[in-house]
Amino acid sequence: MYQTLFFFIALGTVFQLSCGTQVNVTKDDKLCLFANLTLHFSVSYGVTGNKSQTVAFELPENVTTDGSTCDAEKSTLKLNFGEGHSLSADFVANGKSYHADTITFIYNLNDSTLFNNSVSEEPVTVKVELQSTGVAMDTCYSCHSEETIQADSVNMTMWNVLIQAFVSNGSKSEQITSCAADTPTPAPTPAANTTTPAPVTNTTSTAPPPPPTTTPTPPLPTPQTGNYSVTLTNQSEACLLANFGLRIGYKQGGKYEEVNFEPNGTQIFGLCGVNSSELMLESGPVTLVFTFTNDTKKFRLHALNVTVKTSSGSVFFETNTSLSLWEASLGSSYMCNKEQNVTINEELTLLTFNVRVQPFGVKKGLFSTAEDCQADVESFLVPIAVGVALLVLILIVLLAYFIGRKRNMATGYESFS
Ligand SMILES: *[C@@H]1O[C@H](CO)[C@@H](O)[C@H](O)[C@H]1NC(C)=O
Ligand SMILES: *[C@@H]1O[C@H](CO)[C@@H](O)[C@H](O)[C@H]1NC(C)=O
Ligand SMILES: *[C@@H]1O[C@H](CO)[C@@H](O)[C@H](O)[C@H]1NC(C)=O
Ligand SMILES: *[C@@H]1O[C@H](CO)[C@@H](O)[C@H](O)[C@H]1NC(C)=O
Ligand SMILES: *[C@@H]1O[C@H](CO)[C@@H](O)[C@H](O)[C@H]1NC(C)=O
Ligand SMILES: *[C@@H]1O[C@H](CO)[C@@H](O)[C@H](O)[C@H]1NC(C)=O
Ligand SMILES: *[C@@H]1O[C@H](CO)[C@@H](O)[C@H](O)[C@H]1NC(C)=O
Ligand SMILES: *[C@@H]1O[C@H](CO)[C@@H](O)[C@H](O)[C@H]1NC(C)=O
């Protein structure tokens, strides 16, 4: 018990001597792989007398990166140190993410400074296949917490890890994908790790990281405008037309997320009624159901159901069945080209672009005259402008009257004197 405690403290001091190993791998003079980590090895090896001995040492600050490679889909970080030892990690990129695939540790038992009294004098290769989830592309993998990789006769424990493979444009990303161990418990701070790191614990072999939930997402591009139409089976012409670009903003578990509705590959279903028409669009993770109503003079978007299958695997669903949006006279179409932020309910907002819809009375498959949302603003402004002009006119007339009157009075006084 005391022995282990002493061992821990001894390790703690060793760890404090170094502030990690930092390497930059370049290709064509540009940074392509970056790593900064503290790594501790524990190796057991055979000594004379059919016994085994365990030695602990740290990855030194001075390493060389000969043998490291950077390619489009596969990169290798190779750290060479001491007398013929090396640690290498293979990274694989697949589209939007990358992950560490294997770790290979080669230690040279001929190095008597580390492996005193070793029976063997041969290098030993330990290869570990990692079951790691992806790190978002163009982000750094960060893990302050300790991770241990266990293999036959070797334990590798690392912490304060910051790695970016597939660096683009020659500079390390400021964005971070954190490991699972860092995220859920903010209490045991990384500072605790740097001062008194608990040594090799019985955590299972882990490596790069968890769901990339903490990755700051880059801003979405403006959604593409899609053209959708509903044609009833026994008809030749469309009975409902809708064009728009759409971004859905939704809150789930208190977290605000946004997703663009991709027109590409959208499945369209719908029906056209006398009093009510429906448009259902399904694309990627998003399903939208628009319900339009006809109240004899006007039509409006009355109900909206939104379903989003989120990247975390859960399903977001919200509905509002008492909307009054996209309203225009029957026999015309509703149009709004400007960007509009529409609140559907507390959990759901829509950002719309280039909207033009006609859910009733479509003739020859074409939009009827548009009622523009911009025109509303103008028709509201025109009476004000006219009013203001009239007021100014009245003032001028009054002013002219009083001035004229004053003159007359003045001349009147003159004639009297
Ligand atoms: C070494 O130990 C193993 C089991 O631990 C045993 O099978 C083997 O015979 C021993 N060899 C010698 C030379 O003592
Ligand atoms: C690796 O860790 C396990 C679990 O703590 C331990 O049983 C084993 O002896 C360690 N191996 C080495 C080589 O330190
Ligand atoms: C590691 O932990 C698991 C459960 O937490 C336990 O079953 C196993 O015996 C432990 N292994 C070692 C080497 O301590
Ligand atoms: C649309 O999707 C097809 C395949 O589904 C793809 O080949 C095409 O590049 C996509 N177009 C756009 C603009 O995303
Ligand atoms: C549409 O609504 C009117 C009155 O609101 C009603 O008389 C008529 O039956 C309805 N038509 C259909 C097809 O539901
Ligand atoms: C929208 O969602 C509500 C609530 O689940 C449901 O009752 C309604 O039928 C849905 N509307 C459509 C058109 O799917
Ligand atoms: C839309 O409005 C909501 C609530 O006012 C806001 O949280 C959201 O950021 C807005 N979205 C955009 C893209 O402006
Ligand atoms: C709207 O509803 C009224 C009454 O239900 C109906 O007479 C009229 O034809 C409808 N208009 C359209 C364009 O479907």
PDB file of C-alpha atoms and ligand atoms in Angstrom, residues 150 201-204, ligand 3:
ATOM      1  CA  GLN A 150      -2.641  -1.897 -22.590  1.00  0.00           C
ATOM      2  CA  THR A 201      -5.105   2.868 -13.958  1.00  0.00           C
ATOM      3  CA  ASN A 202      -7.312   0.065 -15.105  1.00  0.00           C
ATOM      4  CA  THR A 203      -8.974   2.034 -17.817  1.00  0.00           C
ATOM      5  CA  THR A 204      -9.448  -0.013 -20.906  1.00  0.00           C
TER       6      THR A 204
HETATM    7  C1  LIG B   3     -10.135  -3.879 -14.459  1.00  0.00           C
HETATM    8  O1  LIG B   3     -11.456  -3.483 -14.072  1.00  0.00           O
HETATM    9  C2  LIG B   3     -12.436  -4.475 -14.319  1.00  0.00           C
HETATM   10  C3  LIG B   3     -13.783  -3.898 -13.939  1.00  0.00           C
HETATM   11  O2  LIG B   3     -13.704  -2.548 -13.662  1.00  0.00           O
HETATM   12  C4  LIG B   3     -12.109  -5.712 -13.495  1.00  0.00           C
HETATM   13  O3  LIG B   3     -13.057  -6.708 -13.779  1.00  0.00           O
HETATM   14  C5  LIG B   3     -10.734  -6.217 -13.866  1.00  0.00           C
HETATM   15  O4  LIG B   3     -10.389  -7.296 -13.035  1.00  0.00           O
HETATM   16  C6  LIG B   3      -9.707  -5.102 -13.704  1.00  0.00           C
HETATM   17  N1  LIG B   3      -8.415  -5.577 -14.194  1.00  0.00           N
HETATM   18  C7  LIG B   3      -7.298  -5.407 -13.524  1.00  0.00           C
HETATM   19  C8  LIG B   3      -6.075  -5.935 -14.180  1.00  0.00           C
HETATM   20  O5  LIG B   3      -7.267  -4.829 -12.445  1.00  0.00           O
END
